[in-house]
């Protein structure tokens, strides 16, 4: 009788431990080997399902739910989850905003250098950066960066680069009355476009009805610009 009770007690303990292991959100390490392969795969499945619930909630908070997000964004979210566990909506919005802001700042600096080298015009004035945070998920997307009439809250590097390029271009036009950048072949202003998700400068001139001149984050060809073969 005592033996039966002891065995039942042991089994209950094992069941309870398994259950606790599966239910605990902050578990990251492997489960004890006593649970074997089954336990490990259950634990992984539980982690995946908890991560995906959390990811859903967070993407709703930043108004990005149901979108086809770049791989880099999903990888970043997975890293956040591994490092900090289930952070709250407001904490996530703050990280999301910080990430957008830092990418926008990098894009802005890259394009500013490019316009200085190519056109000799400075865009370093603080008045250029119109940056706006909206941290309350009820009010709209978070991490909105504004530059001239261009506004961006995307987590995608290519789109941020394109938006910053448009903003700088608009500033150069309104502040210096200068068209930048210009196609060396057709002597006309370029505009931002996207080619395989990368932001590019595109010219509408030429027999083919337009051509990509260069990637926006590519180094400029020189002061006269632009010796990239067309088409
Ligand atoms: Zn051209």
PDB file of C-alpha atoms and ligand atoms in Angstrom:
ATOM      1  CA  UNK A   1       0.000   0.000   0.000  1.00  0.00           C
ATOM      2  CA  UNK A   2       2.728   2.376   0.992  1.00  0.00           C
ATOM      3  CA  UNK A   3       4.641   1.531  -2.171  1.00  0.00           C
ATOM      4  CA  UNK A   4       1.585   2.209  -4.355  1.00  0.00           C
ATOM      5  CA  UNK A   5       1.041   5.533  -2.639  1.00  0.00           C
ATOM      6  CA  UNK A   6       4.681   6.457  -3.046  1.00  0.00           C
ATOM      7  CA  UNK A   7       4.613   5.615  -6.768  1.00  0.00           C
ATOM      8  CA  UNK A   8       1.381   7.582  -7.297  1.00  0.00           C
ATOM      9  CA  UNK A   9       2.942  10.497  -5.462  1.00  0.00           C
ATOM     10  CA  UNK A  10       6.045  10.331  -7.629  1.00  0.00           C
ATOM     11  CA  UNK A  11       3.965  10.221 -10.810  1.00  0.00           C
ATOM     12  CA  UNK A  12       1.912  13.207  -9.687  1.00  0.00           C
ATOM     13  CA  UNK A  13       5.116  15.112  -9.024  1.00  0.00           C
ATOM     14  CA  UNK A  14       6.430  14.276 -12.495  1.00  0.00           C
ATOM     15  CA  UNK A  15       3.168  15.394 -14.120  1.00  0.00           C
ATOM     16  CA  UNK A  16       3.114  18.584 -12.072  1.00  0.00           C
ATOM     17  CA  UNK A  17       6.754  19.364 -12.924  1.00  0.00           C
ATOM     18  CA  UNK A  18       6.128  18.753 -16.632  1.00  0.00           C
ATOM     19  CA  UNK A  19       3.102  20.980 -16.545  1.00  0.00           C
ATOM     20  CA  UNK A  20       4.969  23.731 -14.710  1.00  0.00           C
ATOM     21  CA  UNK A  21       7.858  23.532 -17.144  1.00  0.00           C
ATOM     22  CA  UNK A  22       5.527  23.909 -20.101  1.00  0.00           C
ATOM     23  CA  UNK A  23       3.524  26.743 -18.574  1.00  0.00           C
ATOM     24  CA  UNK A  24       6.363  28.888 -17.272  1.00  0.00           C
ATOM     25  CA  UNK A  25       6.923  31.743 -19.697  1.00  0.00           C
ATOM     26  CA  UNK A  26      10.463  32.614 -18.769  1.00  0.00           C
ATOM     27  CA  UNK A  27      11.870  29.139 -19.342  1.00  0.00           C
ATOM     28  CA  UNK A  28      14.715  29.185 -21.787  1.00  0.00           C
ATOM     29  CA  UNK A  29      17.056  26.363 -20.913  1.00  0.00           C
ATOM     30  CA  UNK A  30      16.581  22.758 -21.907  1.00  0.00           C
ATOM     31  CA  UNK A  31      14.174  20.756 -19.777  1.00  0.00           C
ATOM     32  CA  UNK A  32      15.671  18.125 -17.457  1.00  0.00           C
ATOM     33  CA  UNK A  33      16.604  14.951 -19.296  1.00  0.00           C
ATOM     34  CA  UNK A  34      14.126  12.948 -17.191  1.00  0.00           C
ATOM     35  CA  UNK A  35      11.408  14.175 -19.616  1.00  0.00           C
ATOM     36  CA  UNK A  36      13.279  12.891 -22.646  1.00  0.00           C
ATOM     37  CA  UNK A  37      12.835  13.934 -26.253  1.00  0.00           C
ATOM     38  CA  UNK A  38       9.091  14.301 -26.007  1.00  0.00           C
ATOM     39  CA  UNK A  39       9.455  16.882 -23.249  1.00  0.00           C
ATOM     40  CA  UNK A  40      11.981  18.898 -25.244  1.00  0.00           C
ATOM     41  CA  UNK A  41       9.845  19.043 -28.370  1.00  0.00           C
ATOM     42  CA  UNK A  42       6.764  19.945 -26.319  1.00  0.00           C
ATOM     43  CA  UNK A  43       8.754  22.669 -24.661  1.00  0.00           C
ATOM     44  CA  UNK A  44       9.895  23.985 -28.038  1.00  0.00           C
ATOM     45  CA  UNK A  45       6.350  23.907 -29.387  1.00  0.00           C
ATOM     46  CA  UNK A  46       5.140  25.742 -26.297  1.00  0.00           C
ATOM     47  CA  UNK A  47       7.877  28.345 -26.709  1.00  0.00           C
ATOM     48  CA  UNK A  48       6.974  28.813 -30.371  1.00  0.00           C
ATOM     49  CA  UNK A  49       3.298  29.203 -29.652  1.00  0.00           C
ATOM     50  CA  UNK A  50       3.919  31.646 -26.795  1.00  0.00           C
ATOM     51  CA  UNK A  51       6.349  33.597 -28.961  1.00  0.00           C
ATOM     52  CA  UNK A  52       3.891  33.757 -31.813  1.00  0.00           C
ATOM     53  CA  UNK A  53       1.074  34.966 -29.486  1.00  0.00           C
ATOM     54  CA  UNK A  54       3.383  37.621 -28.115  1.00  0.00           C
ATOM     55  CA  UNK A  55       4.512  38.616 -31.618  1.00  0.00           C
ATOM     56  CA  UNK A  56       0.868  39.003 -32.700  1.00  0.00           C
ATOM     57  CA  UNK A  57       0.075  41.246 -29.749  1.00  0.00           C
ATOM     58  CA  UNK A  58       3.185  43.370 -30.299  1.00  0.00           C
ATOM     59  CA  UNK A  59       2.580  43.814 -34.022  1.00  0.00           C
ATOM     60  CA  UNK A  60      -0.971  44.929 -33.261  1.00  0.00           C
ATOM     61  CA  UNK A  61       0.423  47.480 -30.818  1.00  0.00           C
ATOM     62  CA  UNK A  62       2.621  49.003 -33.533  1.00  0.00           C
ATOM     63  CA  UNK A  63      -0.132  48.779 -36.180  1.00  0.00           C
ATOM     64  CA  UNK A  64       1.780  46.250 -38.252  1.00  0.00           C
ATOM     65  CA  UNK A  65      -0.329  43.174 -37.720  1.00  0.00           C
ATOM     66  CA  UNK A  66      -0.999  41.046 -40.795  1.00  0.00           C
ATOM     67  CA  UNK A  67       1.716  42.743 -42.830  1.00  0.00           C
ATOM     68  CA  UNK A  68       4.391  40.907 -44.691  1.00  0.00           C
ATOM     69  CA  UNK A  69       7.343  42.141 -42.654  1.00  0.00           C
ATOM     70  CA  UNK A  70      10.979  41.882 -43.705  1.00  0.00           C
ATOM     71  CA  UNK A  71      12.939  38.934 -42.353  1.00  0.00           C
ATOM     72  CA  UNK A  72      15.231  41.306 -40.456  1.00  0.00           C
ATOM     73  CA  UNK A  73      12.303  42.605 -38.386  1.00  0.00           C
ATOM     74  CA  UNK A  74      11.125  39.141 -37.396  1.00  0.00           C
ATOM     75  CA  UNK A  75      14.669  38.118 -36.476  1.00  0.00           C
ATOM     76  CA  UNK A  76      14.988  41.247 -34.352  1.00  0.00           C
ATOM     77  CA  UNK A  77      11.715  40.427 -32.547  1.00  0.00           C
ATOM     78  CA  UNK A  78      12.872  36.882 -31.864  1.00  0.00           C
ATOM     79  CA  UNK A  79      16.102  38.221 -30.357  1.00  0.00           C
ATOM     80  CA  UNK A  80      14.166  40.642 -28.168  1.00  0.00           C
ATOM     81  CA  UNK A  81      11.978  37.785 -26.962  1.00  0.00           C
ATOM     82  CA  UNK A  82      14.959  35.573 -26.153  1.00  0.00           C
ATOM     83  CA  UNK A  83      16.657  38.372 -24.291  1.00  0.00           C
ATOM     84  CA  UNK A  84      13.789  40.037 -22.414  1.00  0.00           C
ATOM     85  CA  UNK A  85      10.947  37.527 -22.502  1.00  0.00           C
ATOM     86  CA  UNK A  86       7.417  38.812 -22.846  1.00  0.00           C
ATOM     87  CA  UNK A  87       7.894  42.559 -22.694  1.00  0.00           C
ATOM     88  CA  UNK A  88       4.752  44.658 -22.493  1.00  0.00           C
ATOM     89  CA  UNK A  89       3.156  46.529 -25.385  1.00  0.00           C
ATOM     90  CA  UNK A  90       4.484  49.863 -24.187  1.00  0.00           C
ATOM     91  CA  UNK A  91       8.021  48.542 -23.722  1.00  0.00           C
ATOM     92  CA  UNK A  92       7.885  47.014 -27.161  1.00  0.00           C
ATOM     93  CA  UNK A  93       6.604  50.238 -28.731  1.00  0.00           C
ATOM     94  CA  UNK A  94       9.561  52.003 -27.156  1.00  0.00           C
ATOM     95  CA  UNK A  95      12.057  49.496 -28.622  1.00  0.00           C
ATOM     96  CA  UNK A  96      10.330  49.636 -31.971  1.00  0.00           C
ATOM     97  CA  UNK A  97      10.507  53.428 -31.971  1.00  0.00           C
ATOM     98  CA  UNK A  98      14.160  53.415 -30.935  1.00  0.00           C
ATOM     99  CA  UNK A  99      14.964  51.023 -33.770  1.00  0.00           C
ATOM    100  CA  UNK A 100      13.110  53.121 -36.371  1.00  0.00           C
ATOM    101  CA  UNK A 101      14.736  56.280 -35.056  1.00  0.00           C
ATOM    102  CA  UNK A 102      18.235  54.849 -35.171  1.00  0.00           C
ATOM    103  CA  UNK A 103      17.764  53.548 -38.715  1.00  0.00           C
ATOM    104  CA  UNK A 104      16.298  56.875 -39.832  1.00  0.00           C
ATOM    105  CA  UNK A 105      19.253  58.724 -38.304  1.00  0.00           C
ATOM    106  CA  UNK A 106      21.713  56.445 -40.142  1.00  0.00           C
ATOM    107  CA  UNK A 107      19.822  56.874 -43.401  1.00  0.00           C
ATOM    108  CA  UNK A 108      19.703  60.641 -42.940  1.00  0.00           C
ATOM    109  CA  UNK A 109      23.456  60.843 -42.282  1.00  0.00           C
ATOM    110  CA  UNK A 110      24.252  58.642 -45.261  1.00  0.00           C
ATOM    111  CA  UNK A 111      22.146  60.760 -47.629  1.00  0.00           C
ATOM    112  CA  UNK A 112      23.423  64.036 -46.165  1.00  0.00           C
ATOM    113  CA  UNK A 113      27.002  62.940 -46.899  1.00  0.00           C
ATOM    114  CA  UNK A 114      25.992  62.009 -50.393  1.00  0.00           C
ATOM    115  CA  UNK A 115      24.364  65.386 -51.148  1.00  0.00           C
ATOM    116  CA  UNK A 116      27.343  67.245 -49.698  1.00  0.00           C
ATOM    117  CA  UNK A 117      29.804  65.316 -51.839  1.00  0.00           C
ATOM    118  CA  UNK A 118      27.741  65.535 -54.996  1.00  0.00           C
ATOM    119  CA  UNK A 119      26.120  68.947 -54.824  1.00  0.00           C
ATOM    120  CA  UNK A 120      28.211  70.688 -52.160  1.00  0.00           C
ATOM    121  CA  UNK A 121      25.056  71.479 -50.174  1.00  0.00           C
ATOM    122  CA  UNK A 122      24.792  71.075 -46.445  1.00  0.00           C
ATOM    123  CA  UNK A 123      21.757  69.537 -44.854  1.00  0.00           C
ATOM    124  CA  UNK A 124      23.215  69.231 -41.388  1.00  0.00           C
ATOM    125  CA  UNK A 125      20.962  71.933 -39.886  1.00  0.00           C
ATOM    126  CA  UNK A 126      18.915  70.728 -36.978  1.00  0.00           C
ATOM    127  CA  UNK A 127      15.832  72.353 -38.489  1.00  0.00           C
ATOM    128  CA  UNK A 128      15.798  69.613 -41.061  1.00  0.00           C
ATOM    129  CA  UNK A 129      14.938  66.739 -38.774  1.00  0.00           C
ATOM    130  CA  UNK A 130      11.303  66.715 -37.900  1.00  0.00           C
ATOM    131  CA  UNK A 131      11.016  63.748 -35.684  1.00  0.00           C
ATOM    132  CA  UNK A 132       7.873  62.754 -33.950  1.00  0.00           C
ATOM    133  CA  UNK A 133       7.246  59.928 -31.535  1.00  0.00           C
ATOM    134  CA  UNK A 134       3.774  58.599 -31.031  1.00  0.00           C
ATOM    135  CA  UNK A 135       4.165  56.161 -28.184  1.00  0.00           C
ATOM    136  CA  UNK A 136       0.512  55.598 -27.430  1.00  0.00           C
ATOM    137  CA  UNK A 137      -0.699  52.651 -29.518  1.00  0.00           C
ATOM    138  CA  UNK A 138      -4.216  54.131 -29.410  1.00  0.00           C
ATOM    139  CA  UNK A 139      -3.066  57.195 -31.321  1.00  0.00           C
ATOM    140  CA  UNK A 140      -1.426  55.588 -34.294  1.00  0.00           C
ATOM    141  CA  UNK A 141       1.772  53.988 -35.486  1.00  0.00           C
ATOM    142  CA  UNK A 142       4.747  54.428 -33.216  1.00  0.00           C
ATOM    143  CA  UNK A 143       8.147  55.716 -34.175  1.00  0.00           C
ATOM    144  CA  UNK A 144       7.044  58.170 -36.807  1.00  0.00           C
ATOM    145  CA  UNK A 145       9.964  60.056 -38.303  1.00  0.00           C
ATOM    146  CA  UNK A 146       9.203  63.161 -40.281  1.00  0.00           C
ATOM    147  CA  UNK A 147      11.474  64.967 -42.676  1.00  0.00           C
ATOM    148  CA  UNK A 148       9.919  67.770 -44.705  1.00  0.00           C
ATOM    149  CA  UNK A 149       6.652  66.368 -46.057  1.00  0.00           C
ATOM    150  CA  UNK A 150       7.862  62.769 -45.880  1.00  0.00           C
ATOM    151  CA  UNK A 151       6.764  60.682 -42.946  1.00  0.00           C
ATOM    152  CA  UNK A 152       7.916  57.206 -42.138  1.00  0.00           C
ATOM    153  CA  UNK A 153       7.132  54.660 -39.458  1.00  0.00           C
ATOM    154  CA  UNK A 154       8.233  51.556 -41.303  1.00  0.00           C
ATOM    155  CA  UNK A 155      10.620  49.010 -39.765  1.00  0.00           C
ATOM    156  CA  UNK A 156      12.112  48.358 -43.200  1.00  0.00           C
ATOM    157  CA  UNK A 157      15.586  49.772 -43.933  1.00  0.00           C
ATOM    158  CA  UNK A 158      14.935  50.174 -47.671  1.00  0.00           C
ATOM    159  CA  UNK A 159      11.756  52.169 -47.094  1.00  0.00           C
ATOM    160  CA  UNK A 160      13.377  54.324 -44.441  1.00  0.00           C
ATOM    161  CA  UNK A 161      16.259  55.066 -46.785  1.00  0.00           C
ATOM    162  CA  UNK A 162      13.818  55.953 -49.579  1.00  0.00           C
ATOM    163  CA  UNK A 163      11.768  58.217 -47.309  1.00  0.00           C
ATOM    164  CA  UNK A 164      14.845  60.034 -45.991  1.00  0.00           C
ATOM    165  CA  UNK A 165      16.148  60.472 -49.546  1.00  0.00           C
ATOM    166  CA  UNK A 166      12.859  62.079 -50.573  1.00  0.00           C
ATOM    167  CA  UNK A 167      12.948  64.361 -47.540  1.00  0.00           C
ATOM    168  CA  UNK A 168      16.521  65.498 -48.207  1.00  0.00           C
ATOM    169  CA  UNK A 169      15.727  65.994 -51.895  1.00  0.00           C
ATOM    170  CA  UNK A 170      12.759  68.160 -50.992  1.00  0.00           C
ATOM    171  CA  UNK A 171      14.881  70.172 -48.562  1.00  0.00           C
ATOM    172  CA  UNK A 172      17.593  70.780 -51.188  1.00  0.00           C
ATOM    173  CA  UNK A 173      14.968  71.979 -53.646  1.00  0.00           C
ATOM    174  CA  UNK A 174      13.128  74.272 -51.233  1.00  0.00           C
ATOM    175  CA  UNK A 175      16.198  75.604 -49.400  1.00  0.00           C
ATOM    176  CA  UNK A 176      18.734  75.964 -52.248  1.00  0.00           C
ATOM    177  CA  UNK A 177      16.485  75.772 -55.340  1.00  0.00           C
ATOM    178  CA  UNK A 178      18.755  72.995 -56.593  1.00  0.00           C
ATOM    179  CA  UNK A 179      17.680  69.778 -58.244  1.00  0.00           C
ATOM    180  CA  UNK A 180      19.473  66.840 -56.678  1.00  0.00           C
ATOM    181  CA  UNK A 181      20.389  64.215 -57.712  1.00  0.00           C
ATOM    182  CA  UNK A 182      20.582  64.509 -61.487  1.00  0.00           C
ATOM    183  CA  UNK A 183      21.029  61.861 -64.185  1.00  0.00           C
ATOM    184  CA  UNK A 184      24.338  62.438 -65.983  1.00  0.00           C
ATOM    185  CA  UNK A 185      22.987  60.912 -69.187  1.00  0.00           C
ATOM    186  CA  UNK A 186      19.699  62.744 -69.463  1.00  0.00           C
ATOM    187  CA  UNK A 187      20.253  65.857 -67.352  1.00  0.00           C
ATOM    188  CA  UNK A 188      17.080  65.454 -65.368  1.00  0.00           C
ATOM    189  CA  UNK A 189      16.216  64.986 -61.734  1.00  0.00           C
ATOM    190  CA  UNK A 190      16.063  61.497 -60.288  1.00  0.00           C
ATOM    191  CA  UNK A 191      13.351  60.149 -58.066  1.00  0.00           C
ATOM    192  CA  UNK A 192      13.176  57.474 -55.404  1.00  0.00           C
ATOM    193  CA  UNK A 193      12.014  54.055 -56.464  1.00  0.00           C
ATOM    194  CA  UNK A 194      12.377  50.478 -55.223  1.00  0.00           C
ATOM    195  CA  UNK A 195      14.112  47.620 -56.966  1.00  0.00           C
ATOM    196  CA  UNK A 196      13.949  44.192 -55.293  1.00  0.00           C
ATOM    197  CA  UNK A 197      13.102  45.959 -51.996  1.00  0.00           C
ATOM    198  CA  UNK A 198      16.203  48.152 -52.220  1.00  0.00           C
ATOM    199  CA  UNK A 199      15.769  51.916 -52.449  1.00  0.00           C
ATOM    200  CA  UNK A 200      17.208  53.281 -55.706  1.00  0.00           C
ATOM    201  CA  UNK A 201      17.510  56.545 -57.602  1.00  0.00           C
ATOM    202  CA  UNK A 202      15.639  56.222 -60.848  1.00  0.00           C
ATOM    203  CA  UNK A 203      15.652  58.410 -63.978  1.00  0.00           C
ATOM    204  CA  UNK A 204      12.559  58.653 -66.174  1.00  0.00           C
ATOM    205  CA  UNK A 205      14.600  59.534 -69.260  1.00  0.00           C
ATOM    206  CA  UNK A 206      15.903  57.315 -72.026  1.00  0.00           C
ATOM    207  CA  UNK A 207      14.471  55.163 -74.769  1.00  0.00           C
ATOM    208  CA  UNK A 208      13.392  52.391 -72.400  1.00  0.00           C
ATOM    209  CA  UNK A 209      11.175  54.810 -70.471  1.00  0.00           C
ATOM    210  CA  UNK A 210      13.399  54.993 -67.435  1.00  0.00           C
ATOM    211  CA  UNK A 211      16.390  53.393 -65.788  1.00  0.00           C
ATOM    212  CA  UNK A 212      17.787  52.741 -62.354  1.00  0.00           C
ATOM    213  CA  UNK A 213      20.829  54.961 -61.848  1.00  0.00           C
ATOM    214  CA  UNK A 214      22.122  53.552 -58.572  1.00  0.00           C
ATOM    215  CA  UNK A 215      21.213  52.190 -55.173  1.00  0.00           C
ATOM    216  CA  UNK A 216      20.606  55.008 -52.693  1.00  0.00           C
ATOM    217  CA  UNK A 217      23.090  53.605 -50.205  1.00  0.00           C
ATOM    218  CA  UNK A 218      25.751  53.069 -52.860  1.00  0.00           C
ATOM    219  CA  UNK A 219      28.718  55.437 -52.816  1.00  0.00           C
ATOM    220  CA  UNK A 220      28.319  58.293 -55.301  1.00  0.00           C
ATOM    221  CA  UNK A 221      30.349  58.107 -58.518  1.00  0.00           C
ATOM    222  CA  UNK A 222      31.836  61.592 -58.194  1.00  0.00           C
ATOM    223  CA  UNK A 223      30.950  65.291 -58.282  1.00  0.00           C
ATOM    224  CA  UNK A 224      29.379  65.076 -61.737  1.00  0.00           C
ATOM    225  CA  UNK A 225      27.719  61.915 -60.582  1.00  0.00           C
ATOM    226  CA  UNK A 226      26.539  58.916 -61.938  1.00  0.00           C
ATOM    227  CA  UNK A 227      28.524  56.773 -64.279  1.00  0.00           C
ATOM    228  CA  UNK A 228      26.484  53.674 -63.749  1.00  0.00           C
ATOM    229  CA  UNK A 229      25.517  51.848 -66.929  1.00  0.00           C
ATOM    230  CA  UNK A 230      21.855  52.282 -67.630  1.00  0.00           C
ATOM    231  CA  UNK A 231      19.438  49.377 -67.824  1.00  0.00           C
TER     232      UNK A 231
HETATM  233 ZN1  LIG B   1      18.753  59.029 -67.123  1.00  0.00          ZN
END
